mmCIF file of C-alpha atoms in Angstrom:
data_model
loop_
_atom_site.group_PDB
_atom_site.id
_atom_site.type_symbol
_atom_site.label_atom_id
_atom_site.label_comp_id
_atom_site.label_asym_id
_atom_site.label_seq_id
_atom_site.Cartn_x
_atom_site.Cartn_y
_atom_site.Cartn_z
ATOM 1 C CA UNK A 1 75.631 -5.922 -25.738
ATOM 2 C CA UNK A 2 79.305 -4.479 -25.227
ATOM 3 C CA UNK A 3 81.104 -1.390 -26.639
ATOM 4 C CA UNK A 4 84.368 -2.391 -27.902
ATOM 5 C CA UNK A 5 86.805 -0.922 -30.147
ATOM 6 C CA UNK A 6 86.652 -1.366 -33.702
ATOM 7 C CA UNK A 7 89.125 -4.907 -35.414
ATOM 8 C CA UNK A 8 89.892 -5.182 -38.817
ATOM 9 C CA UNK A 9 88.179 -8.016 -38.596
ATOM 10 C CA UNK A 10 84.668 -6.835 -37.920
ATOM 11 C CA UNK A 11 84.750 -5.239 -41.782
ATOM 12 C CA UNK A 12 82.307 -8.027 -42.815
ATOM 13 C CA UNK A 13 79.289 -7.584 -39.982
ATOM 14 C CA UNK A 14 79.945 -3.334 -40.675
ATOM 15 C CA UNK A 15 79.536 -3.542 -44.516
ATOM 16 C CA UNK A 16 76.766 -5.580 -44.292
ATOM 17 C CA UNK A 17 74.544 -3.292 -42.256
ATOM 18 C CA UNK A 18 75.546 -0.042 -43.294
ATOM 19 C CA UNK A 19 75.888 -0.562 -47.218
ATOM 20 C CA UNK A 20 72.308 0.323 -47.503
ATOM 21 C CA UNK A 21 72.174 3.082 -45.266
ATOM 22 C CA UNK A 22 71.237 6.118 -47.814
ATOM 23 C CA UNK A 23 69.778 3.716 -50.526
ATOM 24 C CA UNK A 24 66.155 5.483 -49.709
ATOM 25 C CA UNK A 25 68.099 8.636 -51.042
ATOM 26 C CA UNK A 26 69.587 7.364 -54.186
ATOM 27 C CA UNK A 27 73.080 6.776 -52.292
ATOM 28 C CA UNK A 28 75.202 4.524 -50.830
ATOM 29 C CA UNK A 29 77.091 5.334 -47.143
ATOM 30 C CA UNK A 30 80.611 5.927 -46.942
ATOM 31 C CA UNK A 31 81.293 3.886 -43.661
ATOM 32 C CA UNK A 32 82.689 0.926 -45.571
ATOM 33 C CA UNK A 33 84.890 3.391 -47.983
ATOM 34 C CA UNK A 34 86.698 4.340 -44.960
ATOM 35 C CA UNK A 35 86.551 1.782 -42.329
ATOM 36 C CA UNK A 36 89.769 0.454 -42.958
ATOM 37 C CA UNK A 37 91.005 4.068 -43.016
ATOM 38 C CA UNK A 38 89.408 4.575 -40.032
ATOM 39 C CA UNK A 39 91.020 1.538 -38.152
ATOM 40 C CA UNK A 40 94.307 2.497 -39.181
ATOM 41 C CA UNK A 41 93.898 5.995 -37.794
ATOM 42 C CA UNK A 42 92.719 4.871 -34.033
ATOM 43 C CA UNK A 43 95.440 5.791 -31.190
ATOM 44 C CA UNK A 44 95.199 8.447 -28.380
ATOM 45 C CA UNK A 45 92.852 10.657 -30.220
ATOM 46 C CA UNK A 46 90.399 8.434 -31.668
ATOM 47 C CA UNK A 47 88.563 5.708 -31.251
ATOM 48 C CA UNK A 48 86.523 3.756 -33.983
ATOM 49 C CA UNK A 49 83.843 1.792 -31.516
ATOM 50 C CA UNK A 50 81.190 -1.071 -32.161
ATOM 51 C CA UNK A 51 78.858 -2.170 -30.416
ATOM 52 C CA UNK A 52 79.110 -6.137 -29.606
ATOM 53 C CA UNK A 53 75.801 -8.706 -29.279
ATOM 54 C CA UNK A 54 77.016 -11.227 -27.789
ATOM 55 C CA UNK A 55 81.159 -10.434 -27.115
ATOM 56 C CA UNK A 56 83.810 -8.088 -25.628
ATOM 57 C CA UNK A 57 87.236 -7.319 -26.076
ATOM 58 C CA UNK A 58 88.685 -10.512 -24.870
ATOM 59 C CA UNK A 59 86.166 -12.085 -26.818
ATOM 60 C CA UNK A 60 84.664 -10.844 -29.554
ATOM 61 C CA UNK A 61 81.586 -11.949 -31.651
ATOM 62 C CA UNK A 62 80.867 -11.557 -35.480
ATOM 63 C CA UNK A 63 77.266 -10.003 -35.166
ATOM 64 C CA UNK A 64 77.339 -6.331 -34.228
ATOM 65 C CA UNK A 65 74.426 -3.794 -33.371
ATOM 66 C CA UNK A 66 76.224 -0.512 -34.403
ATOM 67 C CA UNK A 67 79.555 1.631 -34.773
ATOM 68 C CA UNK A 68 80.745 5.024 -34.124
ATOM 69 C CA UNK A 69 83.418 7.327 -34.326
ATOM 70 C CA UNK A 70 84.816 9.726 -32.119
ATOM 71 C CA UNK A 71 87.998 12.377 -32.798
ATOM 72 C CA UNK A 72 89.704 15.034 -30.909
ATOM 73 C CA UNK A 73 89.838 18.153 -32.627
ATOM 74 C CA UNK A 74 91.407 20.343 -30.124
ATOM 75 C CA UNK A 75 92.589 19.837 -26.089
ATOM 76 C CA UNK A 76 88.265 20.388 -25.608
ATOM 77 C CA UNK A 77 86.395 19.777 -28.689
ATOM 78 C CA UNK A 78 85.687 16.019 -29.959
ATOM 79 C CA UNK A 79 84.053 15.124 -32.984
ATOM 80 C CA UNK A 80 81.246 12.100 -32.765
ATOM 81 C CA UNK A 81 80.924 10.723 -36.424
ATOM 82 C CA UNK A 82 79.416 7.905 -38.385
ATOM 83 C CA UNK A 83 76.718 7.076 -35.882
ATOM 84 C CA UNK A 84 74.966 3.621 -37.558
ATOM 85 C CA UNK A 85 73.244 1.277 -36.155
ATOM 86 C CA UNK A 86 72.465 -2.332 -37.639
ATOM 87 C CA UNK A 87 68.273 -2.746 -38.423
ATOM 88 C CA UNK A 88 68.007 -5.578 -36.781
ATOM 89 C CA UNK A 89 68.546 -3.893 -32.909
ATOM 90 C CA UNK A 90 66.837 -0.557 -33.802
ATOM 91 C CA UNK A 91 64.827 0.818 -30.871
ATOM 92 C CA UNK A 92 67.110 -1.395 -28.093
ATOM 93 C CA UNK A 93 69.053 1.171 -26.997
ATOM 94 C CA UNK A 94 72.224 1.220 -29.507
ATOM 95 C CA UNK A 95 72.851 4.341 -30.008
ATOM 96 C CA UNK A 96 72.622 5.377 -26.605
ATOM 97 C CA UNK A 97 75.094 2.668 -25.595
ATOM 98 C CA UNK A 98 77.552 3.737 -28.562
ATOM 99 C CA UNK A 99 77.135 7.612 -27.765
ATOM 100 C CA UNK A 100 78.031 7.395 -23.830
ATOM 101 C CA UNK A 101 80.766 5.254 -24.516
ATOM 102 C CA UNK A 102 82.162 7.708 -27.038
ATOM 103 C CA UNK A 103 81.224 10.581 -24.645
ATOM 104 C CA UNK A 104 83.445 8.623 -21.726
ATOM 105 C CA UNK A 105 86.092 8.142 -23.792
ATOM 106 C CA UNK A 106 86.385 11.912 -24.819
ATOM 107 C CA UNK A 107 86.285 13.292 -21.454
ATOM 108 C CA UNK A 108 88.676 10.800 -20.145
ATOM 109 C CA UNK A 109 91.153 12.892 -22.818
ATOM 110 C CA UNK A 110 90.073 16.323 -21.686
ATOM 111 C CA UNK A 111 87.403 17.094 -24.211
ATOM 112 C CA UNK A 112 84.352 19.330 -22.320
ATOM 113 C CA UNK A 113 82.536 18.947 -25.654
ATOM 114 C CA UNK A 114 81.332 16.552 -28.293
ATOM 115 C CA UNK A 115 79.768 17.462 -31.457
ATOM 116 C CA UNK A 116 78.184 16.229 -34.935
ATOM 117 C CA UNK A 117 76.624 17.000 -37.764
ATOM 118 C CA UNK A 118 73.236 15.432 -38.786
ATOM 119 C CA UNK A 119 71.225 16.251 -42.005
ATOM 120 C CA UNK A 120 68.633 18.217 -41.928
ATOM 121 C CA UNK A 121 66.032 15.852 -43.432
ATOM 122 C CA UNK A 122 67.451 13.056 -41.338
ATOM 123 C CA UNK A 123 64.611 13.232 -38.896
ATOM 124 C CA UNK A 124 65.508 10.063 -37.014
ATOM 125 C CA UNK A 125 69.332 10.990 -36.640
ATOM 126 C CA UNK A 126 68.003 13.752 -35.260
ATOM 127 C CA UNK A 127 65.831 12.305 -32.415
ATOM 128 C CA UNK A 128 68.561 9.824 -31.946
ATOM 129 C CA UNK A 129 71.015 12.753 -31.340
ATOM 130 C CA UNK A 130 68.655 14.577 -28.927
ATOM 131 C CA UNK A 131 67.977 10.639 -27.058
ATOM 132 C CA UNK A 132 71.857 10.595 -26.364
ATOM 133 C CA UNK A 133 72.362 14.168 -25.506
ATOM 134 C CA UNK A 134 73.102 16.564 -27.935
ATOM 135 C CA UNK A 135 71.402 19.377 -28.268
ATOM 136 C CA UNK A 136 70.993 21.993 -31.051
ATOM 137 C CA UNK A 137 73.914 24.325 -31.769
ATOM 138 C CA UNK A 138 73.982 25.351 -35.102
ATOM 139 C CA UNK A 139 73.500 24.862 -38.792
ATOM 140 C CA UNK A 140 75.012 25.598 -42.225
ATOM 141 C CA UNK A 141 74.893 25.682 -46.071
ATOM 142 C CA UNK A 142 77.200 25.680 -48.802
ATOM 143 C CA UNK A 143 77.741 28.650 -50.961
ATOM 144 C CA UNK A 144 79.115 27.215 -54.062
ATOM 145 C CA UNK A 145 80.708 29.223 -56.584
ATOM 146 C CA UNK A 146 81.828 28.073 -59.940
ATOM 147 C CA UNK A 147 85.990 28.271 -60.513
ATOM 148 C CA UNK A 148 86.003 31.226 -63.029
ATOM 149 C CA UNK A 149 90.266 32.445 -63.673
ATOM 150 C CA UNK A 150 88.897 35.549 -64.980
ATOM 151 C CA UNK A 151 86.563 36.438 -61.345
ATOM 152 C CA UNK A 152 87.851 39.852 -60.613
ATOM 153 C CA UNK A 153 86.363 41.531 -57.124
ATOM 154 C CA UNK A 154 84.691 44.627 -57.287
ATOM 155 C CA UNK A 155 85.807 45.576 -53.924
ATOM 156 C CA UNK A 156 89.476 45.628 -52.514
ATOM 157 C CA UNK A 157 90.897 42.930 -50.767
ATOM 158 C CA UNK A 158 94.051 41.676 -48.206
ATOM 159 C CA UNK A 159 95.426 38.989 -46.796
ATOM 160 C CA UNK A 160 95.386 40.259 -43.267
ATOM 161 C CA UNK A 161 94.562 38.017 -40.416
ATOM 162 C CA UNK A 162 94.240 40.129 -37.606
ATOM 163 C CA UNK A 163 91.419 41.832 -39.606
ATOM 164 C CA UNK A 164 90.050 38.581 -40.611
ATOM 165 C CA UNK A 165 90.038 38.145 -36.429
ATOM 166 C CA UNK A 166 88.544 41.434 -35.400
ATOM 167 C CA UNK A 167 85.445 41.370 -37.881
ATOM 168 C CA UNK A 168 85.069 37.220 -37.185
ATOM 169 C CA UNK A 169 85.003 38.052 -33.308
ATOM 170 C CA UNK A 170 82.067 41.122 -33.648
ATOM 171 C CA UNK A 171 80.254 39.504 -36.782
ATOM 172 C CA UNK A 172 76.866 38.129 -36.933
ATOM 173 C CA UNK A 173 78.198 34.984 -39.080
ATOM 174 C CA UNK A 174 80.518 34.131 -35.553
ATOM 175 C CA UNK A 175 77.267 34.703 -33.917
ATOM 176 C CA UNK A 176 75.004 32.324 -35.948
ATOM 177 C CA UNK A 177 77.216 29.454 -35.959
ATOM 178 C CA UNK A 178 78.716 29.538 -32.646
ATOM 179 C CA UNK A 179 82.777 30.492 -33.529
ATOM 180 C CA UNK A 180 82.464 27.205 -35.602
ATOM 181 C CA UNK A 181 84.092 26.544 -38.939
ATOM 182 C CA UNK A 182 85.670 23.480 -40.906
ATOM 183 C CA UNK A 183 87.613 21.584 -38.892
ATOM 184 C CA UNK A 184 91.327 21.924 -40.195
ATOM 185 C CA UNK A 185 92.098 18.627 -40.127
ATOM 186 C CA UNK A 186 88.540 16.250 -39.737
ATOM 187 C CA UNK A 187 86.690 16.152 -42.949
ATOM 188 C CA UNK A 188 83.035 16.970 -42.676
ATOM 189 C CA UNK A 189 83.642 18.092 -38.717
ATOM 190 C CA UNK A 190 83.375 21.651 -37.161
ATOM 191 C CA UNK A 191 85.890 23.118 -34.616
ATOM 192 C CA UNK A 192 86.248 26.440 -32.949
ATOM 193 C CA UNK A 193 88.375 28.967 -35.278
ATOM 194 C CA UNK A 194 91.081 30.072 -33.940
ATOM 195 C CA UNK A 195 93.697 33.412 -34.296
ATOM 196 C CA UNK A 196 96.434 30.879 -34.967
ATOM 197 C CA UNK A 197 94.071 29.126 -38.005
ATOM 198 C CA UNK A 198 93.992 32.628 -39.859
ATOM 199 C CA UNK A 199 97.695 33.537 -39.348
ATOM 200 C CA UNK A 200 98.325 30.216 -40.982
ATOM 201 C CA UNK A 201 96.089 30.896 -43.963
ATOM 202 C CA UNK A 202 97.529 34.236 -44.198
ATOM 203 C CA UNK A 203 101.040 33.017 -44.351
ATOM 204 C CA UNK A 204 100.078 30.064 -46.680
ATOM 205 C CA UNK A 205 98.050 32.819 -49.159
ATOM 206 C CA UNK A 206 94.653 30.885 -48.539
ATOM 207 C CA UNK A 207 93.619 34.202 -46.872
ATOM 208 C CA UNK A 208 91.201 36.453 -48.530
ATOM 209 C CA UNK A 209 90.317 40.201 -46.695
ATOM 210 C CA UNK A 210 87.255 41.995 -48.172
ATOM 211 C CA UNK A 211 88.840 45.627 -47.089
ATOM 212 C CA UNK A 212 87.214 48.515 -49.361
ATOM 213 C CA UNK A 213 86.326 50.996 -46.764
ATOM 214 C CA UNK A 214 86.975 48.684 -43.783
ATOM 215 C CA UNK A 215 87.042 45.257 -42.963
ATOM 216 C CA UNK A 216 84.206 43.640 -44.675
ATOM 217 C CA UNK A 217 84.166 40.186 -44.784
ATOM 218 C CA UNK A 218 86.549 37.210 -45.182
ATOM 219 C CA UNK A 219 87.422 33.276 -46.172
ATOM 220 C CA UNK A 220 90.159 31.327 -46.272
ATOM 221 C CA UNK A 221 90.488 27.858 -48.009
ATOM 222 C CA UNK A 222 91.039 24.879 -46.003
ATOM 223 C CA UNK A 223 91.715 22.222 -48.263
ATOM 224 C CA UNK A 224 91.647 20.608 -51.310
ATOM 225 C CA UNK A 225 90.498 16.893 -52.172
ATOM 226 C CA UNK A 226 88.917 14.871 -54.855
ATOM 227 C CA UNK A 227 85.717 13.000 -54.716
ATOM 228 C CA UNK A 228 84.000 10.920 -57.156
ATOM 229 C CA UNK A 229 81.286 12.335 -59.155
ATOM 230 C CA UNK A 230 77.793 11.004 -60.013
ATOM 231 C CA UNK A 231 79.592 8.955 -62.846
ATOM 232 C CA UNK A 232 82.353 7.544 -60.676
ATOM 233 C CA UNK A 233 84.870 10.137 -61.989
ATOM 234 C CA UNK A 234 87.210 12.126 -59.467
ATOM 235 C CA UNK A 235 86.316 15.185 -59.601
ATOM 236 C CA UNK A 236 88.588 18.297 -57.501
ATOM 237 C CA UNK A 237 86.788 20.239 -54.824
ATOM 238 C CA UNK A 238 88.408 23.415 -53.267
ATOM 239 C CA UNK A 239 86.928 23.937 -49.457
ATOM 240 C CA UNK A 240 86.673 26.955 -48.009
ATOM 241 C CA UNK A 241 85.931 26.896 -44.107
ATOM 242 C CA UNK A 242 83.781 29.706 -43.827
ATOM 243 C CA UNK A 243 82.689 32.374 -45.548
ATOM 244 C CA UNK A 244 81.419 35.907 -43.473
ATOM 245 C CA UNK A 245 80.501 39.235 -44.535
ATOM 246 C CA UNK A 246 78.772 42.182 -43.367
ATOM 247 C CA UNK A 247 76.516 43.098 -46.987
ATOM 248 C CA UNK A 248 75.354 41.615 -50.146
ATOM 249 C CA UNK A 249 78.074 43.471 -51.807
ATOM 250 C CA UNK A 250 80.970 42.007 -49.951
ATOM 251 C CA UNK A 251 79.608 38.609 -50.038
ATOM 252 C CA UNK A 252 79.353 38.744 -54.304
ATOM 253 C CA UNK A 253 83.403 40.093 -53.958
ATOM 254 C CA UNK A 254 84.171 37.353 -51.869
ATOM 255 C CA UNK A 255 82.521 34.965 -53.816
ATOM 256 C CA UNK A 256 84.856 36.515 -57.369
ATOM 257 C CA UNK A 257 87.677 35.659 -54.973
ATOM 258 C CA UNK A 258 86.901 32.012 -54.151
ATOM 259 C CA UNK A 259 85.877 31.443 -58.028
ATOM 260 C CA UNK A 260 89.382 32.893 -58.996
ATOM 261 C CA UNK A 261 91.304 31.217 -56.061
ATOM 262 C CA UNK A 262 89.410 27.833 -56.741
ATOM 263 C CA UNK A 263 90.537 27.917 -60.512
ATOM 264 C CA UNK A 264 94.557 28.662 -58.999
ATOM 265 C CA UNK A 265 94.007 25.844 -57.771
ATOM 266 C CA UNK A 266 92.322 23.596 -60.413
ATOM 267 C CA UNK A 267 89.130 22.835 -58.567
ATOM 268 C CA UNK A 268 86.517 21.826 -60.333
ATOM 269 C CA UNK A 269 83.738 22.159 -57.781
ATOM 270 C CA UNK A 270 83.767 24.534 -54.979
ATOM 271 C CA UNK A 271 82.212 24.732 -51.280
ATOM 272 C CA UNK A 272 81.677 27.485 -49.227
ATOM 273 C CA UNK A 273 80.662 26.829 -45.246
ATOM 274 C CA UNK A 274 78.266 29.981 -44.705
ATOM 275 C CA UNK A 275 75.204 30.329 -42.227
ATOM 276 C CA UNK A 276 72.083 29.215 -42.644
ATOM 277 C CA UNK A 277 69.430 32.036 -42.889
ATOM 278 C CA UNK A 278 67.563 34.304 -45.055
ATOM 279 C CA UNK A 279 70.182 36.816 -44.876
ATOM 280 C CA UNK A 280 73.126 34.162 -45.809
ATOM 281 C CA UNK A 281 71.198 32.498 -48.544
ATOM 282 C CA UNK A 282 69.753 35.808 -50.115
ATOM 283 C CA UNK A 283 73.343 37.473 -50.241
ATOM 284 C CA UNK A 284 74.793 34.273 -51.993
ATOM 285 C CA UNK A 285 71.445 34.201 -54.413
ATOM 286 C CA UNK A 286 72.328 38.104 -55.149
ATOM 287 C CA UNK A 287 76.133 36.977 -56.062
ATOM 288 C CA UNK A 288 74.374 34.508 -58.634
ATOM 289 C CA UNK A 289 76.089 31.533 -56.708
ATOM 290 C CA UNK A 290 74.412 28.372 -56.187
ATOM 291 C CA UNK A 291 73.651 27.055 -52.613
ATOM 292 C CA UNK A 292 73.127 23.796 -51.420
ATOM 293 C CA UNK A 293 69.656 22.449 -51.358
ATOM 294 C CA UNK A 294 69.136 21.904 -47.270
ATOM 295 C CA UNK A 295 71.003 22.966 -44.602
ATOM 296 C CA UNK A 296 73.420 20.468 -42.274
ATOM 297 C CA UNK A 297 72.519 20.835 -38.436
ATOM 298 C CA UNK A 298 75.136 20.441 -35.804
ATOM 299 C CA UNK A 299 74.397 19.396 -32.281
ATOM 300 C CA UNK A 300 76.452 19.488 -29.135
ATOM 301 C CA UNK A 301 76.542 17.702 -26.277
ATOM 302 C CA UNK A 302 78.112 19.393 -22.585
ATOM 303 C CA UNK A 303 80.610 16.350 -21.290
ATOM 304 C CA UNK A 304 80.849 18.533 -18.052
ATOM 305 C CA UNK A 305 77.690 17.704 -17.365
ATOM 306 C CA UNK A 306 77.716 14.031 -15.429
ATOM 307 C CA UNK A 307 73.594 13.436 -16.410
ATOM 308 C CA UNK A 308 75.279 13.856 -19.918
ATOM 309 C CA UNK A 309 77.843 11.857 -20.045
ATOM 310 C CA UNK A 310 77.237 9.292 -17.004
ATOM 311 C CA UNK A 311 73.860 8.453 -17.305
#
């Protein structure tokens, strides 16, 4: 078998075996939503890759054994997504031979590491991850608030990013998920936030300060997007790439600020990236805001490391 880049051609063999992916779980997978999407978008900083039975890239074959994806969020951080492999070569080694490939390709570009997000109850993504070389770094939940106009904070707030920084940099919320937050540009991926990330917020008024007596917690929203709903109808989501505070009582006024910023907006549905933990769930539970059912796990893999990457 042979790692190749992705063809619009190989559309066919990739629907076929990943169509059924999350029908277990009452879903279907998203690969073939996006694949074509995904081929469009491949140049210098990603790379859609399948994994070939019986060609290579002079010549290819129609029956493939998996596909990836990997991204480059920043000069150091890639982004390994969409990780599938076809039933029928389960336990021969695909993943492996998708991941290192992926993991080559990323440091050949600078990146010193690669991360992704598995679902918590997806126990086999999860050994499959650890097989390849990830290990644990994190996890996360949504907080997700309902758009309310009329929200109205209890506590004071500011649009001030180099407050935002100087709590984020000494706060247990930077602590439990490892400086991560949503990516700014990758859907569903994690990067490293930056100074530069909250100065743009700020100056775009996506920037929201908790600041009664001091700095004391902050988000800032990252996008907005629609999405079907369970009926097939779009529905608008407002993200929000993280969410940190230092009490129960900041995290309910930062909540009132999403659900009124959210509604600016015309969101219908809201999510919140926040920590997983008792102390993160509670605090969201106390600012009567729904949270996601199970947490998302993210794993990292060191592409300094040559038993890593090479092996």
């Amino acid at each position: 078998m042979t790692v190749r880049q992705a063809r619009p051609e190989d559309y066919d063999a990739v629907a076929a075996f990943t169509s059924e992916t999350w029908a277990d779980r009452g879903g279907s997978d998203y690969i073939p939503r996006v694949y074509h999407d995904w081929i469009a978008g491949d140049g210098e900083n990603q790379r859609t890759f399948v994994l070939d039975v019986d060609g290579d890239e002079e010549s290819p074959s129609e029956e493939l054994a998996g596909i990836c994806q990997g991204v480059l969020l920043s000069e150091y951080e890639a982004w390994a997504q969409g990780m599938r492999v076809n039933p029928d070569y389960r336990g021969r080694g695909a993943s492996m031979h998708l991941s290192k490939a992926l993991f080559r390709w990323a440091r050949e570009r600078g990146a010193t590491v690669a991360r992704n997000m598995v679902f918590s109850w997806n126990v086999a993504g999860l050994g499959q991850s650890r097989a390849t070389g990830f290990e644990p770094c994190t996890e996360f939940r949504w907080g997700m608030p309902t758009p309310d106009a009329d929200a109205e904070s209890e506590l004071s707030t500011t649009a001030d990013p180099n407050a935002a920084w100087s709590f984020w940099t000494g706060s247990d919320a930077r602590a439990d998920l490892r400086g991560l937050a949503l990516d700014a540009e990758e859907s569903w991926a994690v990067s490293e936030l930056t100074r530069r990330r909250l100065r743009t917020a700020a100056d775009e008024d996506r920037l929201f300060v908790v600041s009664e007596g001091g700095t004391r917690g902050f988000t800032f929203r990252n996008r907005t997007y629609d999405r079907p709903n369970d009926e097939g109808d779009p529905e608008t989501w407002a993200e929000y790439a993280v969410g940190a505070w230092s009490d129960h009582e900041a995290a309910r006024a930062l909540y009132r600020v999403v659900a009124r910023d959210a509604a600016s907006v015309d969101a219908e549905r809201v999510r919140v990236l926040v920590p997983e933990g008792v102390r993160w769930v509670s605090d969201t539970a106390y600012a009567r805001v729904d949270v996601s059912d199970e947490p998302d796990f993210v794993m990292a893999a060191d592409l300094t490391d040559p038993a890593v990457v090479d092996s």
